[in-house]
CSV table of C-alpha atoms in Angstrom, one decimal:
chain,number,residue,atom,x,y,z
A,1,UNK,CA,-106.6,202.3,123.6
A,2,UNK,CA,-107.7,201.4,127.0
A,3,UNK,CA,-105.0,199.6,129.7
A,4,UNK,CA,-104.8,198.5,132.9
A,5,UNK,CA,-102.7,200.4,135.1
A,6,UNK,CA,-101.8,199.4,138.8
A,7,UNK,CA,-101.1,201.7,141.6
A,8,UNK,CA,-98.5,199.7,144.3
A,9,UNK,CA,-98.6,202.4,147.0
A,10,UNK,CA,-97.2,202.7,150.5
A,11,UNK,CA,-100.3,202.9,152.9
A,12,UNK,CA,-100.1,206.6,154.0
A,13,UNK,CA,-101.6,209.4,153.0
A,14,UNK,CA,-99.1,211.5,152.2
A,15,UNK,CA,-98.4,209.3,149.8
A,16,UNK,CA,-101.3,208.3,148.1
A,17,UNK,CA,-103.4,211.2,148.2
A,18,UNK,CA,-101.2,212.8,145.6
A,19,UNK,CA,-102.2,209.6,143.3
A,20,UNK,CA,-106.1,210.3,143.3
A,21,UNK,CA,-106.7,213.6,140.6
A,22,UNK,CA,-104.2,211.5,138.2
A,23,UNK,CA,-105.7,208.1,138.8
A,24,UNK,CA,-109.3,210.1,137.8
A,25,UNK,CA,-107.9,211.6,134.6
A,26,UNK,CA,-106.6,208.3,133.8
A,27,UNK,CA,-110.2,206.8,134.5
A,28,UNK,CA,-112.0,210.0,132.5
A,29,UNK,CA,-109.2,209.1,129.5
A,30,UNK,CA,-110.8,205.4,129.1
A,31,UNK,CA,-108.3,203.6,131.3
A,32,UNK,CA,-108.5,200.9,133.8
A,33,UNK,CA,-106.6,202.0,137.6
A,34,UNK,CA,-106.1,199.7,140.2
A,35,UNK,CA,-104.5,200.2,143.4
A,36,UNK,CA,-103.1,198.0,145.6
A,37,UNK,CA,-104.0,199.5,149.1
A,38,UNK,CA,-105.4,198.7,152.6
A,39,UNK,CA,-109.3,198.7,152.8
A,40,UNK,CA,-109.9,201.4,154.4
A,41,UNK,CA,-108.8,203.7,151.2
A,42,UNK,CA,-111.6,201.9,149.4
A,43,UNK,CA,-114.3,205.1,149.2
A,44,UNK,CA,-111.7,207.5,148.2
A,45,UNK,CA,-110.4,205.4,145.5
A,46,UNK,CA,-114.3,204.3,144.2
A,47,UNK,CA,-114.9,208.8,144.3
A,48,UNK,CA,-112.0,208.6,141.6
A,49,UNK,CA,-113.6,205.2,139.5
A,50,UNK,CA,-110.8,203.4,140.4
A,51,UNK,CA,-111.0,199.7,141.1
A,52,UNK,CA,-109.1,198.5,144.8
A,53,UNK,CA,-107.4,194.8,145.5
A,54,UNK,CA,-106.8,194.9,149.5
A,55,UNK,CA,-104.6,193.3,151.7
A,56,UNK,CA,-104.5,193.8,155.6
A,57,UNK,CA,-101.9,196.5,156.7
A,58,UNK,CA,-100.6,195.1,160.1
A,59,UNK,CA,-97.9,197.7,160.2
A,60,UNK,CA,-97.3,199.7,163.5
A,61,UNK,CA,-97.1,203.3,163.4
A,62,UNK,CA,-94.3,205.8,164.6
A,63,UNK,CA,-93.9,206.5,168.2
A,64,UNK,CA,-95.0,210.0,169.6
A,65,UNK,CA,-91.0,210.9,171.1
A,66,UNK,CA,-88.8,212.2,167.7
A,67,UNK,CA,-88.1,209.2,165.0
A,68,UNK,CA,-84.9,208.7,164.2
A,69,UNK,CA,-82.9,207.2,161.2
A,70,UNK,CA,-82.5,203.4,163.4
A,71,UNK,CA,-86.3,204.0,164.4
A,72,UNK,CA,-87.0,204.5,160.1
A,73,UNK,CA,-84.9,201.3,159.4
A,74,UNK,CA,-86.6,199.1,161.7
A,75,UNK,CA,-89.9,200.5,160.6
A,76,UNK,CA,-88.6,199.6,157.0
A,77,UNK,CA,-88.4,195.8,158.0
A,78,UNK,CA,-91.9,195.8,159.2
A,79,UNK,CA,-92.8,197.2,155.5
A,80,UNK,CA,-91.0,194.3,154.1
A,81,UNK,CA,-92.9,191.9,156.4
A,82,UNK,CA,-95.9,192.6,155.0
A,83,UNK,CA,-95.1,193.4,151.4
A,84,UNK,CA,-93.6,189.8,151.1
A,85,UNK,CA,-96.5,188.5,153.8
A,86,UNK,CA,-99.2,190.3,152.5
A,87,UNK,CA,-99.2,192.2,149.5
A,88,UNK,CA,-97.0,190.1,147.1
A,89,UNK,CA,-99.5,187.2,147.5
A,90,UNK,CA,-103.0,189.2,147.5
A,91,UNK,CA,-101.7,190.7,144.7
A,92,UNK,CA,-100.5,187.6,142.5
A,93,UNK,CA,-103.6,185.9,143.1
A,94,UNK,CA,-105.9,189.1,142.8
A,95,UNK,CA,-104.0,189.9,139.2
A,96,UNK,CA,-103.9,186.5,137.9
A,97,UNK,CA,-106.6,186.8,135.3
A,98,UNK,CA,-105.8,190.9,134.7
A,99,UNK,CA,-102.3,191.8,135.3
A,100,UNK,CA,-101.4,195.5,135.0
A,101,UNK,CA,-99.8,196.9,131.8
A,102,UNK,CA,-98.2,199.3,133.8
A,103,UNK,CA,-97.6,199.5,137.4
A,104,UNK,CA,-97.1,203.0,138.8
A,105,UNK,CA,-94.9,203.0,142.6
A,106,UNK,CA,-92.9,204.5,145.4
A,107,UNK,CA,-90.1,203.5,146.6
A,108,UNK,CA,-92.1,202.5,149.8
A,109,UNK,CA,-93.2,200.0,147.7
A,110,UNK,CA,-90.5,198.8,145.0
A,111,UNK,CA,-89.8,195.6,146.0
A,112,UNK,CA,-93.4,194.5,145.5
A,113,UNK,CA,-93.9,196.7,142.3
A,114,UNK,CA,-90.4,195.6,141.2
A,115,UNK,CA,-90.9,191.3,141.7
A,116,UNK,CA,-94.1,191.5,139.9
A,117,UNK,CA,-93.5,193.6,136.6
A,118,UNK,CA,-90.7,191.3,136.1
A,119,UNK,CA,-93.0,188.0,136.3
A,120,UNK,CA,-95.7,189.8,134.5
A,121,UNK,CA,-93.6,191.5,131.7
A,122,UNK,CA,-95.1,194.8,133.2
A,123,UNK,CA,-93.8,198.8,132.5
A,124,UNK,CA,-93.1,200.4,135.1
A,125,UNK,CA,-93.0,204.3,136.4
A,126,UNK,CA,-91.7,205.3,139.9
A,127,UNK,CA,-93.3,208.5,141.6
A,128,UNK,CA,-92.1,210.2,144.1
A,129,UNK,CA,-94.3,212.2,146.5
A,130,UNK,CA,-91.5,213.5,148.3
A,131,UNK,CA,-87.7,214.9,147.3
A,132,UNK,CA,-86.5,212.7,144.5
A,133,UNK,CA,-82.9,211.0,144.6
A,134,UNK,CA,-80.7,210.5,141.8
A,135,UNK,CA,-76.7,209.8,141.7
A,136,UNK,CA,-76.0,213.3,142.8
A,137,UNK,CA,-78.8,213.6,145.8
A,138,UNK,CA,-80.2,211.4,147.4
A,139,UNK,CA,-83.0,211.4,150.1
A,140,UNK,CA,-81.6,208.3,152.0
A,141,UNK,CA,-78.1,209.1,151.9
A,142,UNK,CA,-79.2,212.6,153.4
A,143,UNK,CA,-81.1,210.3,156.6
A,144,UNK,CA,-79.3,207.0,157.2
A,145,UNK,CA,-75.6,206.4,158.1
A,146,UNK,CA,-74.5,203.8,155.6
A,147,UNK,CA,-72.4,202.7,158.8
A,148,UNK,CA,-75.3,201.9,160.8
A,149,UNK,CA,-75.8,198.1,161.7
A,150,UNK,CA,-80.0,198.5,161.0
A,151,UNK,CA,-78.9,199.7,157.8
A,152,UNK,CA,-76.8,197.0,157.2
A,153,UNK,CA,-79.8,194.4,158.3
A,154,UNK,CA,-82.3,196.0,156.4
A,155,UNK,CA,-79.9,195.9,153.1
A,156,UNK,CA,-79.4,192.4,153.9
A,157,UNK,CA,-83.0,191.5,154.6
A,158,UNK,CA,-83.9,193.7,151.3
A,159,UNK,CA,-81.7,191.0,149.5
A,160,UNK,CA,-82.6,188.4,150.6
A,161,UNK,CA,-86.2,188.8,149.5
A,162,UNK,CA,-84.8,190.0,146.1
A,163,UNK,CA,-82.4,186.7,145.8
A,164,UNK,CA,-85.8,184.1,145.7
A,165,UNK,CA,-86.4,185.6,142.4
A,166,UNK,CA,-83.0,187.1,141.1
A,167,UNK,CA,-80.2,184.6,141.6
A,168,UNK,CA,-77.1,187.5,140.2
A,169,UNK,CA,-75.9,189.7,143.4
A,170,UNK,CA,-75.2,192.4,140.6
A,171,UNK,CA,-78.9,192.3,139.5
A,172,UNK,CA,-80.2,192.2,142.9
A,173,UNK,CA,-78.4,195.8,143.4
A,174,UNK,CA,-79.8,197.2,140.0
A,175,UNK,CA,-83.3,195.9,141.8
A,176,UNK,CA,-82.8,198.3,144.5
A,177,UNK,CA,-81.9,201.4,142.8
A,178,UNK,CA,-83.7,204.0,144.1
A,179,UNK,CA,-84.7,205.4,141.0
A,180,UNK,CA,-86.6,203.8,137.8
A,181,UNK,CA,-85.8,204.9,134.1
A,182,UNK,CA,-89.4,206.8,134.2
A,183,UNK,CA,-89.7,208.9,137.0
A,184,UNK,CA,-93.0,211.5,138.3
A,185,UNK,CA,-92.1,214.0,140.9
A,186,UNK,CA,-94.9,214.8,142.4
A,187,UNK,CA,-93.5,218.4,143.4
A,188,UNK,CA,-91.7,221.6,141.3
A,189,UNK,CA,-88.4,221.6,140.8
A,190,UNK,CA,-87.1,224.6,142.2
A,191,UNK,CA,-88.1,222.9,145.6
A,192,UNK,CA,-85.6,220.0,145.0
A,193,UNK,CA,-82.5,219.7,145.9
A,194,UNK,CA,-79.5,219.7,143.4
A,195,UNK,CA,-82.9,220.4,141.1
A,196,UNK,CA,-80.4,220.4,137.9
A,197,UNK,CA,-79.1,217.4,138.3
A,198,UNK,CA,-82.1,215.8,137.8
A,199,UNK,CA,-82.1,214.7,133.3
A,200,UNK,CA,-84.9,213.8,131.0
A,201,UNK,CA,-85.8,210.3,133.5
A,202,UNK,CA,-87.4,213.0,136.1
A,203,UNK,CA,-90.6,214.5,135.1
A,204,UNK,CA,-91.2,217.7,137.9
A,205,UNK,CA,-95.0,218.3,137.7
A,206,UNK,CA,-95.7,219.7,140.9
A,207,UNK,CA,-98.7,218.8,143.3
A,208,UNK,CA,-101.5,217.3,141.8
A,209,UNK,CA,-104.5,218.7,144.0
A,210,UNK,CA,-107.6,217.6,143.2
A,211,UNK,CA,-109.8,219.7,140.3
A,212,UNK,CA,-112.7,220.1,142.8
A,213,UNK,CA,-112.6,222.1,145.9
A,214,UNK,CA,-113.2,220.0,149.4
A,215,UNK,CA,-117.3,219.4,150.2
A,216,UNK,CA,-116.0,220.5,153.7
A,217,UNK,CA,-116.0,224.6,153.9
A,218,UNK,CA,-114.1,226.9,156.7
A,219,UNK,CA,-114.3,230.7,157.5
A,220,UNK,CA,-112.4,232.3,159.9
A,221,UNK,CA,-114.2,234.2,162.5
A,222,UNK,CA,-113.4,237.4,161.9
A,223,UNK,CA,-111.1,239.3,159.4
A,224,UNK,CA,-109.3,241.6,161.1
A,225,UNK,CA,-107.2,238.3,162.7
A,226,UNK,CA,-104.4,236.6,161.1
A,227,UNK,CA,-105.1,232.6,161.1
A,228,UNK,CA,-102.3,230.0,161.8
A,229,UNK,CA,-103.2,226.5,160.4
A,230,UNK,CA,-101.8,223.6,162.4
A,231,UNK,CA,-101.7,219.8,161.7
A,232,UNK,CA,-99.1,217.0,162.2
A,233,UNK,CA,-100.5,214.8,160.1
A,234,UNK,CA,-102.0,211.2,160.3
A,235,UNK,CA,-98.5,209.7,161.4
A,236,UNK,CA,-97.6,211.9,163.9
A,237,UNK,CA,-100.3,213.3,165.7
A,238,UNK,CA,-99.7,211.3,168.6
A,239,UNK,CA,-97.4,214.2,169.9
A,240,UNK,CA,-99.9,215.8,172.2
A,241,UNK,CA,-97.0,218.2,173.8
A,242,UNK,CA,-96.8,219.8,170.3
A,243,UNK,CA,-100.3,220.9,170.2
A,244,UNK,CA,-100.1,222.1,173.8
A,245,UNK,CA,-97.2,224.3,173.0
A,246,UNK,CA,-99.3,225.6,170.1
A,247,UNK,CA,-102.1,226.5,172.1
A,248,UNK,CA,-99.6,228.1,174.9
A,249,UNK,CA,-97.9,230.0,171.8
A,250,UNK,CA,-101.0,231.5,170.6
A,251,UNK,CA,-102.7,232.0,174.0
A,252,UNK,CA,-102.6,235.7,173.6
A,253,UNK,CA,-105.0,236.1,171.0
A,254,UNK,CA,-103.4,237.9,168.5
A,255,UNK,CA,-104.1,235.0,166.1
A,256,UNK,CA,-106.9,232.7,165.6
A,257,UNK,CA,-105.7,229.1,165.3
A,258,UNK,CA,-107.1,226.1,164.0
A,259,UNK,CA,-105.6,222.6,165.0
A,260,UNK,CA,-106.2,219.3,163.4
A,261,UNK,CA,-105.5,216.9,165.9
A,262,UNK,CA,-106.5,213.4,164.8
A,263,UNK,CA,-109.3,210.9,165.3
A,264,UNK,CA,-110.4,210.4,168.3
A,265,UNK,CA,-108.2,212.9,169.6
A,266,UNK,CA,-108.9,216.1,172.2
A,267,UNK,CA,-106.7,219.2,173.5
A,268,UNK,CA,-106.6,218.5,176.9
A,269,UNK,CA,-108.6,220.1,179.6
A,270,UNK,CA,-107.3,224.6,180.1
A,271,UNK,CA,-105.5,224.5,176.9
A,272,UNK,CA,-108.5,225.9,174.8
A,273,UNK,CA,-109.3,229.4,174.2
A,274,UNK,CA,-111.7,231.4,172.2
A,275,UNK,CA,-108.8,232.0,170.2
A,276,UNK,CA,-107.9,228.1,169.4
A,277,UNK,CA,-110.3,226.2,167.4
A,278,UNK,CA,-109.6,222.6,167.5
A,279,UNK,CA,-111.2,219.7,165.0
A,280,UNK,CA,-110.4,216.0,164.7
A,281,UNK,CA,-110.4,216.6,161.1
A,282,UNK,CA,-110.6,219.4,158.7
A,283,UNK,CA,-109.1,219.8,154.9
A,284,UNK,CA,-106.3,221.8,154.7
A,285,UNK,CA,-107.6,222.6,151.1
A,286,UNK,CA,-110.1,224.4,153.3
A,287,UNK,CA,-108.2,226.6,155.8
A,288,UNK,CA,-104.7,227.2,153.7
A,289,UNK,CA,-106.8,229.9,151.8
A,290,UNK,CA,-107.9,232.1,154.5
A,291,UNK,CA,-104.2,231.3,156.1
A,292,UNK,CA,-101.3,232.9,156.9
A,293,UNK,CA,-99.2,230.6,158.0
A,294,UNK,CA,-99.1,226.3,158.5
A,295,UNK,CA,-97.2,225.0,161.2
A,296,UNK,CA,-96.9,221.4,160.8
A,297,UNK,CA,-94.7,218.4,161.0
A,298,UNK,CA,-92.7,218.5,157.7
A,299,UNK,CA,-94.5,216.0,155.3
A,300,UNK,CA,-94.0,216.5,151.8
A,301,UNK,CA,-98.1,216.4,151.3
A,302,UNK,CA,-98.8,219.5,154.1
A,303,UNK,CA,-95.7,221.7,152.6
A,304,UNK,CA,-97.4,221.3,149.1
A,305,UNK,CA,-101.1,222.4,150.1
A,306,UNK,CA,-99.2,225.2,152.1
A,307,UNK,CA,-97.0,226.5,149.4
A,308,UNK,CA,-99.8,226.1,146.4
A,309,UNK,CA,-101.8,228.8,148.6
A,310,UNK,CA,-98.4,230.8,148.9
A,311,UNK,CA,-98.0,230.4,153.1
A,312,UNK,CA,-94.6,229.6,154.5
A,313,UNK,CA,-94.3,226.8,156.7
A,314,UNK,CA,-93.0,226.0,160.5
A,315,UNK,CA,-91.7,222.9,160.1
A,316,UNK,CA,-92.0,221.3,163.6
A,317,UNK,CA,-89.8,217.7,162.9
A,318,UNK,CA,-91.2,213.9,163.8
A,319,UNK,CA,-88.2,211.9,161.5
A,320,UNK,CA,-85.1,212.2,160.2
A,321,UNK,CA,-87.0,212.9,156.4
A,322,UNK,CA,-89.3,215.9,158.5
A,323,UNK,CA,-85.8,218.0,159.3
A,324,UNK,CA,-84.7,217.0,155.4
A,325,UNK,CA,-88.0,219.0,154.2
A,326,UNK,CA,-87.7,221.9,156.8
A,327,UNK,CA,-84.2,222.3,156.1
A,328,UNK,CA,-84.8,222.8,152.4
A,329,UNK,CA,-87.6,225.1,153.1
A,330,UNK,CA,-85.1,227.1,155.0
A,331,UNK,CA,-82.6,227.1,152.6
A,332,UNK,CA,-85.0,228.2,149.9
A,333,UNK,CA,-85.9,231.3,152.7
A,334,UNK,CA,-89.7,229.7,152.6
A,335,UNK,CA,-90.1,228.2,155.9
A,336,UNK,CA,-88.8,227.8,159.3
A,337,UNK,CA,-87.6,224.4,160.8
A,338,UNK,CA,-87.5,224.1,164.5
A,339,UNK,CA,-86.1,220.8,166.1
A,340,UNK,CA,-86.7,219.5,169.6
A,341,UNK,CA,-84.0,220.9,171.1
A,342,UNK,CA,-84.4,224.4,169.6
A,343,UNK,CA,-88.7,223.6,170.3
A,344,UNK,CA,-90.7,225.9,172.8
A,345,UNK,CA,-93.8,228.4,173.1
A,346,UNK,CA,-91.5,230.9,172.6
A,347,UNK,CA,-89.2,229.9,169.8
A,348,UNK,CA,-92.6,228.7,167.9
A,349,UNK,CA,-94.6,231.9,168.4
A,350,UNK,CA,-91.6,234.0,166.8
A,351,UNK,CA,-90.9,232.0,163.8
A,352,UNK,CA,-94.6,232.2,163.0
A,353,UNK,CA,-94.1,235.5,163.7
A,354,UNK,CA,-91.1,236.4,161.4
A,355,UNK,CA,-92.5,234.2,158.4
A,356,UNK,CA,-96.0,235.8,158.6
A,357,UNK,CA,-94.5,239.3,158.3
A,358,UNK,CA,-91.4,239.3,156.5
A,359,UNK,CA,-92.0,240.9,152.8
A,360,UNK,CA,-88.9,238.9,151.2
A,361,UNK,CA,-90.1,236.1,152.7
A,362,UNK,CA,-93.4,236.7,151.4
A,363,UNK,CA,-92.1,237.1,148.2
A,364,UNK,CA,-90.0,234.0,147.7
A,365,UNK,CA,-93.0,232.2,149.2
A,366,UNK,CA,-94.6,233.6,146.2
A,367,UNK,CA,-92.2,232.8,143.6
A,368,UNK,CA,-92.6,229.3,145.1
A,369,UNK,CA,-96.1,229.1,144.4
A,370,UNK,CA,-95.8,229.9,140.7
A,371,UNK,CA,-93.4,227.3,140.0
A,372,UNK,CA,-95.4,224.8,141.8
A,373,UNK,CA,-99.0,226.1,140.0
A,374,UNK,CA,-96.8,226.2,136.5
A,375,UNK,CA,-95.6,222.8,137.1
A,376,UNK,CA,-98.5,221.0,134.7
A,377,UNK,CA,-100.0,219.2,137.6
A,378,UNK,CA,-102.1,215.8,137.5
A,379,UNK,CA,-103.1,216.5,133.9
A,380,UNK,CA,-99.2,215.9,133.4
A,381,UNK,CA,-98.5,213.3,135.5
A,382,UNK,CA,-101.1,211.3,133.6
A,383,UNK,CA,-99.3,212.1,130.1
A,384,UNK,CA,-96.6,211.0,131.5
A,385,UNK,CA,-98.1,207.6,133.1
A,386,UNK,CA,-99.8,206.9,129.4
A,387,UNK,CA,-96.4,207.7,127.9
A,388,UNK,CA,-94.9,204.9,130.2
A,389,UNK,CA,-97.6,202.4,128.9
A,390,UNK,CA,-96.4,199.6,126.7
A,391,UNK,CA,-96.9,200.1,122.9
A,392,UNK,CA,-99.3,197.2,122.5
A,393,UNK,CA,-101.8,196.2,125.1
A,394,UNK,CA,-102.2,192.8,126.3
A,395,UNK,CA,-104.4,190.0,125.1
């Protein structure tokens, strides 16, 4: 029985990127997707046959020094703005005639998801595309000080959009819990944190790559050279020193490296060698099998791609949620994290070194990547997102 399911989703692609092979199988099972998203997603989500209902995303992007936990909060309040500005209208008025049986969010985006299924009568299913929390770990209790007086306004603020519809303080709490009673974890669960804790509400499917391979296609020039991949993704690529310390890491030669620096964006003049290749853009679906190694900023999506080919990471941190991610990896003895004040040439070019060439880490890297592959993947996620639908459909 076809139903309409709506995808409320955090502009980022980290986040949403994950979404797009189970949003396709959902479309290829007879369903109806929607997502809720800025316009400029709108040709990736039409590839999948997904519909798209747009709002403007004013929101302002992280700053190029290191992010920290106040910096998150604050960016936090600006999410509200425009979830109770922007996307809480275009989506009552663009769902009016159509509202979703089931509507499928992050946490980014649960006060929007959360207000709405409750004046539509909608299911709902909370993903995470990063480490899950539950009530023995918990993401944000690992990044913000409860202490903190941005903490405290943003709880406040977070309230006081939630009291306009839910008069009971007690309620209003249960509305900000940061887990649902259906929850798909877009990752395995040997990578999560207190992983057993997690009961039958957690579904671990690991990373739902898409079924085809990218139209873009990369080689590396020669063989007998190992290949370092390095990207810092589309919200913190602003860090030009990063690159340059890449490219003064590598400047030897004895790898081949390929950067992905951002739109628009070039590595300044003397910093390029035959031995650093440098794109604004380039799928890491396209150089992670050729690599050896990723050096990147710590998002969940860039770990994924790097572990699902079996390469260890360099974590090289932007927020407080980056170090989180590389300190896992580290704990786990399947990456490196390296935070500014432990950050040079030198410092860089030896854990890239030490990952690249150690068998045990190799071989935990490996063990990785089988419990990630074994996961069950999109073809999962979307059992479990039909198993969340209501029994009977609407109309």
């Amino acid at each position: 029985m076809s139903r309409h399911v709506a995808f409320f989703i955090f502009p980022d692609y980290g986040h949403v990127n994950p979404t797009f092979e189970v949003a396709r199988l959902l479309v290829e099972r007879g369903h109806r997707v929607t997502y809720v998203l800025s316009p400029d997603y709108g040709p990736a989500v039409e590839a999948v046959g997904a519909s798209l209902l747009t709002f403007p995303a004013t929101r302002r992007r992280l700053s190029a020094a290191h992010v920290d936990a106040d910096q998150i909060t604050e960016l936090g309040l600006d999410i509200l703005g425009y979830t109770t500005g922007e996307v809480l209208p275009a989506a009552r008025a663009g769902f009016a005639a159509d509202p979703p049986d089931l509507i499928v969010y992050e946490f980014e985006s649960f006060v929007s998801a959360r207000i709405l299924a409750r004046e539509w009568g909608s299911a709902t299913l909370q993903f995470f595309p990063y480490l899950a929390s539950n009530e023995q770990w918990s993401l944000h209790a690992e990044i913000f000080d409860p202490d903190s007086p941005a903490v405290h306004h943003g709880v406040e603020e977070i309230l006081r959009v939630l009291a306009e519809v839910e008069p009971d303080p007690a309620a209003q709490w249960a509305m900000m819990a940061p887990q649902d009673t259906r929850n798909l974890v877009l990752l395995p669960r040997a990578l999560q944190p207190k992983g057993e804790t997690f009961d039958e509400r957690y579904t671990f499917v690991g990373h739902c790559l898409p079924a085809t391979p990218p139209a873009v296609t990369w080689s590396p020039p020669s063989p007998d050279v190992a290949v370092a991949l390095v990207s810092m993704g589309t919200e913190s690529n602003e860090r030009e020193h990063v690159f340059h310390m890449c490219a003064e890491a590598f400047a030897d030669g004895a790898w081949h490296v390929v950067m992905t620096l951002g739109r628009g964006k070039r590595l300044a003049a003397g910093l390029s060698a035959p031995s650093v290749e440098t794109h604004e853009w380039l799928p890491h679906l396209a150089v992670l099998p050729h690599a050896a190694v990723l050096v990147c900023h710590g998002g969940m999506g860039s770990i994924l791609e790097a572990l699902y080919f079996g390469r260890p990471v360099v974590v090289v941190p932007h927020t407080p949620e980056h170090l989180v991610n590389g300190r896992r990896l580290q704990e786990l003895g399947i990456g490196r994290v390296l935070p500014p004040d432990e950050l040079d040439s030198a410092s860089l070019r030896a854990a890239v070194d030490a990952l690249a060439h150690d068998p045990q880490t190799l071989r935990r890297v490996a063990a990785m990547q089988a419990a990630l592959r074994s996961g069950g993947g999109a073809a999962l996620a979307a059992d479990v997102v039909e198993q969340a639908l209501p029994a009977t459909a609407r109309g």
